[in-house]
Coordinates of C-alpha atoms in Angstrom, one line a residue:
X1 CA -0.1 0.1 0.1
X2 CA 2.8 2.4 1.0
X3 CA 4.8 1.4 -2.2
X4 CA 1.7 2.1 -4.3
X5 CA 1.2 5.6 -2.8
X6 CA 4.9 6.3 -3.5
X7 CA 4.7 5.2 -7.0
X8 CA 1.7 7.7 -7.6
X9 CA 3.3 10.4 -5.8
X10 CA 6.4 10.1 -7.9
X11 CA 4.4 10.0 -11.1
X12 CA 2.6 13.1 -10.0
X13 CA 5.9 14.8 -9.2
X14 CA 7.4 13.6 -12.6
X15 CA 4.3 15.1 -14.3
X16 CA 4.7 18.3 -12.6
X17 CA 8.3 18.7 -13.4
X18 CA 7.4 17.9 -17.1
X19 CA 4.8 20.7 -17.1
X20 CA 7.0 23.2 -15.5
X21 CA 9.8 22.2 -17.9
X22 CA 7.3 22.7 -20.8
X23 CA 6.3 26.0 -19.4
X24 CA 9.8 27.2 -19.2
X25 CA 10.5 26.1 -22.7
X26 CA 7.5 28.0 -23.9
X27 CA 8.5 31.2 -22.1
X28 CA 12.4 30.9 -22.9
X29 CA 12.6 29.1 -26.1
X30 CA 9.3 29.0 -28.3
X31 CA 7.3 32.1 -27.4
X32 CA 9.7 34.7 -26.0
X33 CA 8.8 37.3 -28.7
X34 CA 5.0 36.4 -28.8
X35 CA 3.7 35.1 -25.7
X36 CA -0.1 34.4 -25.2
X37 CA -3.0 35.7 -27.3
X38 CA -1.6 39.2 -26.5
X39 CA 1.5 38.7 -28.4
X40 CA 3.7 39.9 -25.5
X41 CA 7.4 40.1 -26.3
X42 CA 8.8 38.8 -22.9
X43 CA 12.4 39.8 -23.9
X44 CA 11.4 43.4 -24.3
X45 CA 9.2 43.5 -21.2
X46 CA 12.0 41.9 -19.0
X47 CA 14.5 44.6 -20.2
X48 CA 12.0 47.1 -19.5
X49 CA 11.5 46.0 -15.8
X50 CA 15.3 46.2 -15.1
X51 CA 16.1 49.3 -17.0
X52 CA 15.4 53.0 -17.4
X53 CA 15.4 54.5 -20.8
X54 CA 14.7 57.5 -22.7
X55 CA 13.2 57.2 -26.2
X56 CA 15.2 59.7 -28.8
X57 CA 13.2 58.4 -31.8
X58 CA 10.1 56.0 -31.5
X59 CA 11.3 54.6 -34.9
X60 CA 8.1 55.2 -36.9
X61 CA 8.5 56.7 -40.4
X62 CA 7.5 60.2 -40.8
X63 CA 5.7 62.3 -43.3
X64 CA 7.7 65.2 -45.1
X65 CA 6.6 68.1 -47.2
X66 CA 7.4 68.5 -50.9
X67 CA 10.6 70.2 -49.9
X68 CA 11.6 67.4 -47.4
X69 CA 10.6 69.4 -44.3
X70 CA 9.1 67.2 -41.5
X71 CA 5.4 67.7 -41.1
X72 CA 4.7 65.3 -38.2
X73 CA 7.7 65.9 -36.0
X74 CA 10.3 68.3 -34.9
X75 CA 13.9 67.8 -34.3
X76 CA 15.7 69.4 -31.4
X77 CA 19.2 69.4 -29.9
X78 CA 18.5 68.8 -26.2
X79 CA 20.2 68.0 -22.9
X80 CA 19.4 64.6 -21.4
X81 CA 20.2 64.0 -17.8
X82 CA 20.1 60.6 -15.8
X83 CA 18.8 60.4 -12.1
X84 CA 21.8 58.5 -10.8
X85 CA 23.8 61.9 -11.0
X86 CA 22.2 62.8 -7.7
X87 CA 24.4 60.1 -6.2
X88 CA 27.6 61.3 -8.0
X89 CA 30.1 64.0 -7.7
X90 CA 30.1 65.5 -11.2
X91 CA 30.9 69.1 -12.7
X92 CA 27.4 70.4 -12.8
X93 CA 28.9 73.9 -12.8
X94 CA 30.4 73.5 -16.1
X95 CA 27.2 72.2 -17.8
X96 CA 25.2 75.0 -16.2
X97 CA 27.7 77.5 -17.7
X98 CA 27.4 76.1 -21.2
X99 CA 23.5 76.3 -21.2
X100 CA 23.5 79.5 -19.4
X101 CA 21.4 78.5 -16.2
X102 CA 22.4 78.2 -12.6
X103 CA 23.8 74.8 -11.2
X104 CA 20.9 74.8 -8.7
X105 CA 18.3 74.5 -11.5
X106 CA 20.0 71.6 -12.8
X107 CA 20.3 69.9 -9.4
X108 CA 16.7 70.6 -8.6
X109 CA 15.6 68.8 -11.7
X110 CA 17.8 65.8 -11.1
X111 CA 16.7 65.5 -7.5
X112 CA 13.0 65.3 -8.7
X113 CA 13.6 62.9 -11.6
X114 CA 12.5 59.3 -11.2
X115 CA 14.0 58.4 -14.7
X116 CA 15.9 60.0 -17.4
X117 CA 14.8 63.5 -18.3
X118 CA 15.0 66.0 -21.0
X119 CA 16.1 69.2 -19.3
X120 CA 13.2 71.7 -19.8
X121 CA 10.6 69.0 -20.6
X122 CA 8.6 69.6 -23.7
X123 CA 9.6 73.2 -23.8
X124 CA 13.3 72.3 -23.8
X125 CA 15.3 74.9 -25.4
X126 CA 17.3 74.2 -28.6
X127 CA 21.0 73.7 -28.1
X128 CA 23.3 75.0 -30.6
X129 CA 25.8 72.7 -32.3
X130 CA 28.7 74.4 -30.4
X131 CA 26.9 73.7 -27.1
X132 CA 26.2 70.2 -28.1
X133 CA 29.8 69.6 -28.9
X134 CA 31.1 71.2 -25.6
X135 CA 28.6 69.1 -23.4
X136 CA 29.5 65.9 -25.0
X137 CA 33.2 66.8 -24.9
X138 CA 32.9 66.9 -21.2
X139 CA 32.4 63.0 -21.3
X140 CA 30.1 63.0 -18.2
X141 CA 28.4 59.6 -17.7
X142 CA 24.7 60.4 -17.6
X143 CA 25.0 63.7 -19.3
X144 CA 24.2 63.8 -23.1
X145 CA 23.4 66.4 -25.6
X146 CA 21.5 64.5 -28.3
X147 CA 19.1 65.3 -31.4
X148 CA 15.7 64.1 -30.4
X149 CA 12.4 63.7 -32.4
X150 CA 9.3 65.3 -30.8
X151 CA 5.8 64.9 -32.1
X152 CA 4.6 68.3 -33.5
X153 CA 2.1 69.8 -31.4
X154 CA 0.1 71.1 -34.5
X155 CA 0.5 69.2 -37.6
X156 CA 0.0 70.8 -40.9
X157 CA -2.7 69.1 -43.0
X158 CA -3.5 67.2 -40.0
X159 CA -6.7 65.4 -41.2
X160 CA -5.0 64.5 -44.5
X161 CA -2.0 63.0 -42.6
X162 CA -4.1 61.2 -40.0
X163 CA -3.3 60.0 -36.6
X164 CA -1.7 56.9 -34.8
X165 CA -2.5 55.0 -31.8
X166 CA -1.6 51.9 -29.9
X167 CA -3.8 48.8 -30.6
X168 CA -2.0 45.4 -30.1
X169 CA -4.8 43.3 -31.5
X170 CA -5.2 45.4 -34.7
X171 CA -1.5 45.3 -35.1
X172 CA -1.3 41.6 -35.1
X173 CA -4.3 41.4 -37.3
X174 CA -2.6 43.4 -40.0
X175 CA 0.8 42.0 -39.5
X176 CA 0.5 38.5 -38.2
X177 CA 4.2 37.8 -39.0
X178 CA 5.6 40.6 -36.9
X179 CA 6.3 40.0 -33.3
X180 CA 7.1 43.5 -31.9
X181 CA 3.7 44.7 -31.5
X182 CA 2.9 45.3 -27.9
X183 CA 3.7 49.0 -27.8
X184 CA 3.7 49.6 -31.5
X185 CA 1.9 52.5 -33.1
X186 CA 0.0 51.9 -36.2
X187 CA -2.0 54.2 -38.6
X188 CA -5.6 55.0 -37.5
X189 CA -6.8 57.5 -40.2
X190 CA -5.8 59.4 -43.2
X191 CA -2.4 58.7 -45.0
X192 CA -1.0 57.2 -41.6
X193 CA -3.4 54.3 -42.0
X194 CA -2.9 54.0 -45.8
X195 CA 0.9 54.0 -45.7
X196 CA 1.2 52.3 -42.4
X197 CA 3.0 49.1 -43.7
X198 CA 6.0 51.2 -44.8
X199 CA 6.0 53.3 -41.6
X200 CA 5.7 51.0 -38.7
X201 CA 8.7 50.9 -36.5
X202 CA 11.5 48.3 -36.5
X203 CA 13.2 49.4 -33.5
X204 CA 13.3 52.6 -31.3
X205 CA 16.5 54.6 -30.9
X206 CA 17.0 55.2 -27.0
X207 CA 19.5 55.8 -24.2
X208 CA 19.3 53.0 -21.6
X209 CA 20.9 51.9 -18.4
X210 CA 20.2 49.1 -16.1
X211 CA 19.0 49.5 -12.5
X212 CA 18.6 47.5 -9.3
X213 CA 15.3 47.3 -7.3
X214 CA 15.8 50.7 -5.9
X215 CA 16.6 52.4 -9.4
X216 CA 20.2 52.7 -8.7
X217 CA 23.0 51.6 -11.4
X218 CA 23.1 47.8 -11.7
X219 CA 26.4 47.6 -13.4
X220 CA 27.7 51.2 -12.7
X221 CA 26.8 54.5 -14.4
X222 CA 27.0 52.9 -17.8
X223 CA 24.4 54.5 -20.2
X224 CA 24.1 52.8 -23.8
X225 CA 22.8 54.1 -26.9
X226 CA 20.6 51.7 -28.9
X227 CA 19.6 52.3 -32.4
X228 CA 18.3 50.4 -35.4
X229 CA 21.1 48.5 -37.2
X230 CA 19.9 49.4 -40.6
X231 CA 20.6 52.9 -41.6
X232 CA 18.0 53.1 -44.3
X233 CA 15.1 52.6 -42.0
X234 CA 12.3 53.6 -41.1
X235 CA 11.1 54.9 -44.3
X236 CA 9.7 58.3 -44.8
X237 CA 6.7 59.5 -47.0
X238 CA 7.3 62.6 -49.1
X239 CA 4.1 64.3 -49.4
X240 CA 3.0 67.0 -52.0
X241 CA 2.2 69.4 -49.3
X242 CA 3.8 72.8 -49.5
X243 CA 4.4 73.6 -45.8
X244 CA 4.4 77.4 -46.3
X245 CA 1.3 77.5 -48.4
X246 CA -0.5 75.1 -46.0
X247 CA 0.2 77.2 -43.0
X248 CA -0.8 80.4 -45.1
X249 CA -4.2 78.9 -46.0
X250 CA -4.7 77.5 -42.4
X251 CA -4.4 81.1 -41.2
X252 CA -6.9 82.2 -43.8
X253 CA -9.4 79.6 -42.6
X254 CA -8.9 80.5 -39.0
X255 CA -9.1 84.4 -39.7
X256 CA -12.7 83.9 -41.3
X257 CA -13.7 81.5 -38.4
X258 CA -14.6 78.6 -40.7
X259 CA -16.3 76.2 -38.3
X260 CA -17.1 73.5 -40.9
X261 CA -15.5 73.3 -44.4
X262 CA -12.0 74.2 -45.7
X263 CA -9.7 74.9 -48.5
X264 CA -8.0 72.6 -51.1
X265 CA -5.4 73.8 -53.5
X266 CA -3.9 71.8 -56.3
X267 CA -0.8 72.2 -58.5
X268 CA -2.4 72.2 -62.1
X269 CA 0.7 71.0 -63.9
X270 CA 1.5 67.9 -61.7
X271 CA -2.0 67.5 -60.3
X272 CA -0.8 67.5 -56.6
X273 CA -2.2 68.6 -53.4
X274 CA -0.3 71.7 -52.2
X275 CA -2.7 72.3 -49.2
X276 CA -5.6 70.6 -47.5
X277 CA -7.1 72.5 -44.9
X278 CA -10.2 71.0 -43.0
X279 CA -12.3 72.4 -40.1
X280 CA -13.0 71.9 -37.5
X281 CA -9.6 71.7 -36.2
X282 CA -8.5 68.2 -34.9
X283 CA -7.7 68.0 -31.3
X284 CA -4.5 65.9 -30.6
X285 CA -5.8 65.1 -27.2
X286 CA -9.2 63.9 -28.6
X287 CA -9.0 63.6 -32.2
X288 CA -12.5 61.8 -32.6
X289 CA -14.4 64.6 -30.8
X290 CA -15.3 66.2 -34.3
X291 CA -12.3 67.2 -36.0
X292 CA -10.8 64.0 -37.6
X293 CA -13.0 64.0 -40.7
X294 CA -11.1 65.5 -43.7
X295 CA -14.1 67.4 -45.5
X296 CA -12.1 68.0 -48.5
X297 CA -12.4 64.2 -49.3
X298 CA -16.1 64.0 -48.2
X299 CA -18.9 64.0 -50.8
X300 CA -20.9 67.2 -50.2
X301 CA -23.9 69.0 -51.8
X302 CA -22.3 71.4 -54.3
X303 CA -25.0 73.6 -55.5
X304 CA -24.6 75.6 -58.5
X305 CA -20.8 74.6 -59.0
X306 CA -22.2 71.6 -60.7
X307 CA -23.8 73.6 -63.5
X308 CA -20.2 73.6 -64.9
X309 CA -20.7 69.6 -65.6
X310 CA -24.1 70.4 -67.3
X311 CA -22.6 73.1 -69.4
X312 CA -19.8 70.9 -70.7
X313 CA -22.1 67.9 -71.5
X314 CA -24.5 70.2 -73.4
X315 CA -21.8 71.9 -75.5
X316 CA -20.0 68.7 -76.1
X317 CA -23.2 67.1 -77.3
X318 CA -24.2 69.9 -79.6
X319 CA -27.3 70.7 -77.5
X320 CA -26.3 74.4 -76.9
X321 CA -24.1 77.2 -78.3
X322 CA -24.1 81.0 -77.8
X323 CA -26.8 81.6 -80.2
X324 CA -29.6 79.7 -78.1
X325 CA -31.3 81.9 -75.6
X326 CA -33.0 80.9 -72.3
X327 CA -35.7 82.7 -70.4
X328 CA -33.9 83.6 -67.1
X329 CA -37.0 85.5 -65.9
X330 CA -38.4 82.2 -64.8
X331 CA -37.4 79.7 -62.4
X332 CA -36.9 76.0 -63.1
X333 CA -40.7 75.3 -62.8
X334 CA -41.9 78.3 -64.7
X335 CA -42.6 80.8 -61.7
X336 CA -41.0 84.2 -61.7
X337 CA -37.3 83.9 -60.8
X338 CA -36.0 85.6 -57.6
X339 CA -33.5 87.4 -59.7
X340 CA -34.8 87.9 -63.2
X341 CA -32.1 88.2 -66.1
X342 CA -34.2 88.1 -69.2
X343 CA -33.3 86.1 -72.4
X344 CA -29.6 85.3 -72.1
X345 CA -27.3 82.7 -73.6
X346 CA -25.1 80.0 -72.3
X347 CA -22.2 82.3 -71.6
X348 CA -24.3 84.9 -69.5
X349 CA -26.2 82.1 -67.8
X350 CA -22.9 80.7 -66.3
X351 CA -22.0 84.2 -65.4
X352 CA -25.2 85.0 -63.6
X353 CA -25.7 81.3 -62.5
X354 CA -29.3 81.2 -64.2
X355 CA -31.3 78.1 -62.8
X356 CA -33.5 77.9 -65.6
X357 CA -30.8 77.2 -68.3
X358 CA -29.3 74.4 -66.4
X359 CA -32.5 72.9 -65.4
X360 CA -33.7 72.9 -69.2
X361 CA -30.4 71.5 -70.3
X362 CA -30.3 68.8 -67.7
X363 CA -33.8 67.6 -68.7
X364 CA -32.6 67.5 -72.4
X365 CA -29.4 65.7 -71.6
X366 CA -30.9 63.0 -69.4
X367 CA -33.9 62.3 -71.7
X368 CA -31.3 61.7 -74.6
X369 CA -29.0 59.6 -72.2
X370 CA -30.1 58.8 -68.7
X371 CA -26.4 58.5 -67.6
X372 CA -24.9 61.5 -69.5
X373 CA -24.5 63.7 -66.5
X374 CA -22.4 61.0 -64.7
X375 CA -20.5 60.5 -67.9
X376 CA -19.5 64.1 -68.2
X377 CA -18.7 64.4 -64.5
X378 CA -16.3 61.5 -65.1
X379 CA -14.9 63.3 -68.3
X380 CA -14.1 66.3 -66.2
X381 CA -12.3 64.4 -63.4
X382 CA -15.1 65.0 -60.9
X383 CA -16.1 61.6 -60.3
X384 CA -14.3 58.3 -60.6
X385 CA -10.8 57.4 -59.5
X386 CA -9.5 60.9 -58.6
X387 CA -6.9 60.1 -56.1
X388 CA -3.7 58.4 -57.5
X389 CA -4.3 54.5 -57.8
X390 CA -2.0 52.0 -59.2
X391 CA 0.2 48.8 -58.3
X392 CA 2.7 49.3 -55.5
X393 CA 4.9 46.3 -54.8
X394 CA 2.5 43.5 -53.6
X395 CA -0.5 46.0 -53.6
X396 CA -2.8 46.0 -56.6
X397 CA -4.8 49.1 -57.1
X398 CA -3.2 50.9 -54.1
X399 CA -4.9 54.2 -53.5
X400 CA -3.3 57.2 -51.7
X401 CA -6.4 58.8 -50.4
X402 CA -9.8 57.6 -48.7
X403 CA -11.9 59.6 -51.1
X404 CA -15.7 59.4 -50.8
X405 CA -17.6 58.4 -53.9
X406 CA -19.7 61.1 -55.3
X407 CA -22.8 60.5 -57.2
X408 CA -25.4 62.5 -59.4
X409 CA -28.6 60.2 -58.9
X410 CA -29.3 57.7 -56.2
X411 CA -31.8 55.6 -58.3
X412 CA -33.1 55.1 -61.8
X413 CA -36.4 56.4 -61.1
X414 CA -35.1 60.0 -60.3
X415 CA -33.8 59.8 -63.9
X416 CA -37.4 59.4 -65.1
X417 CA -38.7 62.3 -63.1
X418 CA -38.2 65.8 -64.8
X419 CA -38.5 67.7 -61.6
X420 CA -35.7 65.6 -60.1
X421 CA -33.8 66.1 -63.3
X422 CA -34.2 69.9 -63.1
X423 CA -33.1 70.1 -59.5
X424 CA -30.1 67.9 -60.2
X425 CA -29.0 70.1 -63.1
X426 CA -28.6 72.9 -60.5
X427 CA -26.6 70.8 -58.3
X428 CA -29.3 70.0 -55.6
X429 CA -31.3 67.0 -54.8
X430 CA -29.0 64.1 -54.4
X431 CA -25.9 65.5 -56.2
X432 CA -22.8 65.0 -53.9
X433 CA -19.3 65.6 -54.9
X434 CA -16.0 66.1 -53.1
X435 CA -14.0 69.5 -52.9
X436 CA -11.0 67.2 -54.2
X437 CA -13.1 66.3 -57.2
X438 CA -14.3 69.8 -57.7
X439 CA -10.7 71.2 -57.6
X440 CA -9.7 68.3 -60.1
X441 CA -12.5 69.5 -62.4
X442 CA -11.2 72.9 -62.5
X443 CA -7.6 71.7 -63.2
X444 CA -9.0 69.5 -66.1
X445 CA -10.7 72.5 -67.5
X446 CA -7.5 74.7 -67.1
X447 CA -5.5 71.9 -68.9
X448 CA -7.7 72.1 -71.9
X449 CA -9.5 68.8 -71.0
X450 CA -6.6 66.7 -69.9
X451 CA -7.6 64.8 -66.6
X452 CA -5.1 63.2 -64.2
X453 CA -5.3 61.4 -60.9
X454 CA -4.6 63.7 -57.9
X455 CA -1.3 62.9 -56.0
X456 CA -0.9 63.5 -52.2
X457 CA 2.5 61.6 -52.1
X458 CA 5.4 61.8 -54.7
X459 CA 7.6 58.8 -53.1
X460 CA 8.4 56.5 -50.2
X461 CA 11.9 57.2 -49.2
X462 CA 14.8 55.5 -47.3
X463 CA 16.2 57.5 -44.3
X464 CA 19.0 58.7 -46.4
X465 CA 16.6 60.6 -48.8
X466 CA 16.9 58.2 -51.8
X467 CA 13.6 57.0 -53.2
X468 CA 12.3 53.5 -52.7
X469 CA 9.2 54.0 -54.9
X470 CA 8.0 57.1 -56.8
X471 CA 4.4 58.0 -57.6
X472 CA 4.4 59.3 -61.2
X473 CA 1.7 61.6 -62.6
X474 CA -1.0 59.4 -64.0
X475 CA -3.9 60.2 -66.5
X476 CA -7.4 59.1 -65.5
X477 CA -8.8 56.6 -67.7
X478 CA -11.9 57.1 -69.7
X479 CA -13.1 59.9 -72.3
X480 CA -12.6 63.4 -71.9
X481 CA -14.2 66.6 -73.1
X482 CA -13.2 68.2 -76.4
X483 CA -10.4 71.0 -76.4
X484 CA -13.1 73.3 -77.8
X485 CA -15.3 72.7 -74.9
X486 CA -12.8 73.2 -72.5
X487 CA -11.8 76.4 -74.2
X488 CA -15.4 77.8 -74.1
X489 CA -15.6 76.7 -70.3
X490 CA -12.4 78.7 -69.5
X491 CA -14.0 81.7 -71.1
X492 CA -17.4 81.4 -69.5
X493 CA -15.8 80.7 -65.8
X494 CA -13.6 83.8 -66.4
X495 CA -17.0 85.7 -67.1
X496 CA -18.2 84.8 -63.6
X497 CA -15.5 87.0 -62.2
X498 CA -14.7 89.9 -64.7
X499 CA -18.0 90.4 -66.5
X500 CA -20.3 93.2 -65.3
X501 CA -23.1 90.6 -64.8
X502 CA -20.9 88.0 -63.1
X503 CA -21.8 86.6 -59.5
X504 CA -18.2 87.1 -58.2
X505 CA -16.8 90.4 -59.3
X506 CA -15.2 90.8 -55.9
X507 CA -12.6 88.3 -56.8
X508 CA -11.4 90.5 -59.8
X509 CA -9.5 92.3 -57.2
X510 CA -7.3 89.6 -56.4
X511 CA -3.6 89.5 -57.0
X512 CA -4.1 86.8 -59.6
X513 CA -6.8 86.9 -62.3
X514 CA -9.2 84.1 -61.4
X515 CA -11.6 81.9 -63.2
X516 CA -14.2 79.9 -61.5
X517 CA -17.9 79.2 -60.4
X518 CA -20.0 80.0 -57.5
X519 CA -22.3 77.5 -55.5
X520 CA -24.8 77.8 -52.8
X521 CA -26.2 74.5 -51.8
X522 CA -29.2 73.7 -49.7
X523 CA -28.3 71.3 -47.0
X524 CA -31.9 70.4 -45.6
X525 CA -30.6 71.3 -42.2
X526 CA -31.7 74.2 -40.0
X527 CA -30.2 76.2 -37.1
X528 CA -32.3 78.8 -35.1
X529 CA -35.2 78.2 -37.2
X530 CA -33.3 79.1 -40.4
X531 CA -32.0 77.0 -43.3
X532 CA -28.3 76.2 -43.6
X533 CA -26.3 76.4 -46.7
X534 CA -22.9 75.1 -48.2
X535 CA -21.4 78.1 -49.8
X536 CA -18.7 77.5 -52.5
X537 CA -16.3 78.9 -55.0
X538 CA -14.1 76.4 -57.2
X539 CA -11.7 78.1 -59.7
X540 CA -8.1 78.3 -61.0
X541 CA -5.5 81.0 -61.5
X542 CA -3.7 82.8 -63.0
X543 CA -6.2 82.7 -65.8
X544 CA -3.9 83.2 -68.8
X545 CA -1.1 80.7 -67.3
X546 CA -3.0 78.5 -64.9
X547 CA -0.9 77.1 -62.1
X548 CA -3.4 76.4 -59.2
X549 CA -6.9 75.0 -58.9
X550 CA -8.5 76.0 -55.5
X551 CA -11.8 75.2 -53.9
X552 CA -13.3 76.9 -50.8
X553 CA -16.3 75.7 -49.0
X554 CA -18.1 77.2 -45.7
X555 CA -20.5 74.5 -44.7
X556 CA -23.8 75.0 -42.7
X557 CA -23.9 78.7 -42.6
X558 CA -27.0 81.0 -42.9
X559 CA -27.6 82.6 -46.2
X560 CA -26.5 86.0 -44.9
X561 CA -23.3 84.7 -43.2
X562 CA -20.0 83.0 -44.0
X563 CA -19.2 84.9 -47.3
X564 CA -16.9 82.7 -49.5
X565 CA -15.4 85.3 -51.8
X566 CA -13.1 87.0 -49.1
X567 CA -12.0 83.6 -48.1
X568 CA -11.2 82.5 -51.7
X569 CA -9.5 85.9 -52.5
X570 CA -7.4 86.0 -49.4
X571 CA -6.2 82.4 -50.2
X572 CA -5.2 83.5 -53.6
X573 CA -3.5 86.6 -52.4
X574 CA -1.6 84.4 -49.9
X575 CA -0.3 82.1 -52.5
X576 CA 0.7 85.1 -54.7
X577 CA 2.8 86.5 -51.8
X578 CA 4.5 83.3 -51.3
X579 CA 5.3 82.4 -55.0
X580 CA 5.9 85.8 -56.7

């Protein structure tokens, strides 16, 4: 009986030893970098428990403007101090002399420190190269002058660039073969999300030293600098944004207190986004409180700007020329117009934005071909694959931007209703287009009908600045309007600004000659018992030698508020001052 108990006890002990051994092997051999369903890197976590460290660079790739200026971070030369200095006798007076502070200030900061610190915190002052060399020349262990990357407090074109966040489950769902995901930042919105695979960190750059249980140096005051072994990584994305123009247009939006809406500026020759301003502003502390949406990529009600599409279709199809007259004393249903203009032709109809003209033309076009308005919106680069799309490495049909799909009608039944068609012809009812699409339409007209996809990035670059992949200018597929129609549209859009009857004579005082189209769209919303509108101006400039296409929209404003012309003019003048 005793022998039997001993045998069972021995078996139980043996099983226990086997299970413990298996567990140890799991922890130390098989799942050291990807333990449990949370994919915990045990090596990193064990190092973190017995070290104090200061991250110099989190290792994620960054976004640069078209000239290579950083958009998402700032580099500062700063003084780094380690807390073990409080237990040492070191020449604090020398360091204080170099940075022009008293020794007592430095000593106080070190006494308060529980880990390595950047002297001055987030507001750390910039050390000169001479100060850095002098500090590092002292060779004091625990005192370093380094160049550190700080996340920019205000990121230009913040909604376009997007945000990052830590989400371990999402990281491993996207990248199941990668093990370093426990504290890895990933792109959540915008270009941060779209370009995420090329930007994720391989390894942080940091200053590190080992500590005992009390926080004291474990192996003496020996600080090590750890950095990625590959000097070509992380990769950076060079955007098309012009930092100076972006900031100038941000100032215009703030000056006119745009609460919802924004500005989008394209380089016509290269079809590149130079500035993307969306309001409300995104709060870095709470980005999803209402400011994360990029309204420049959202499909919105355009109002009369859409009449440009109707005019292009009618001229291209031979339905209208300048000899045909329209009764602009009447509204779209025959009742007296609010602003009568008499019998006028297509040129004057665009200048005064006559609703009757475009309601009649839309009905003729849709009766002839139910899909004609969509087709011509595509021919103008307003609808379709607007953002750059193509094959990038293993990605097929990679798209640079999350652009909303626009529309003209929502059902075939609407195409059969003449009242629906009439309202659609003046940009109301269910018509929805993006500011990006409208800017691209204006650029297409300015180029004589040539339509291109819009670029937000020009290349993915190695850390040394050489290109790993470039995004060339690409034509949009499909048919386009005739050069004659494009030429006529150029003349008519100029008349909106410089003709006596035009709706936007205020813009003729801008520093560049402008061509474009106004729009006031009903939104179906109310505030304080009054209807709200989207106010638009979409155009290009200079008229004779077009370089820029610009769209401005002030959303959800009362009819007597939120004037769009001063916003557009000041934006044009800001570009002129920077470029001329």
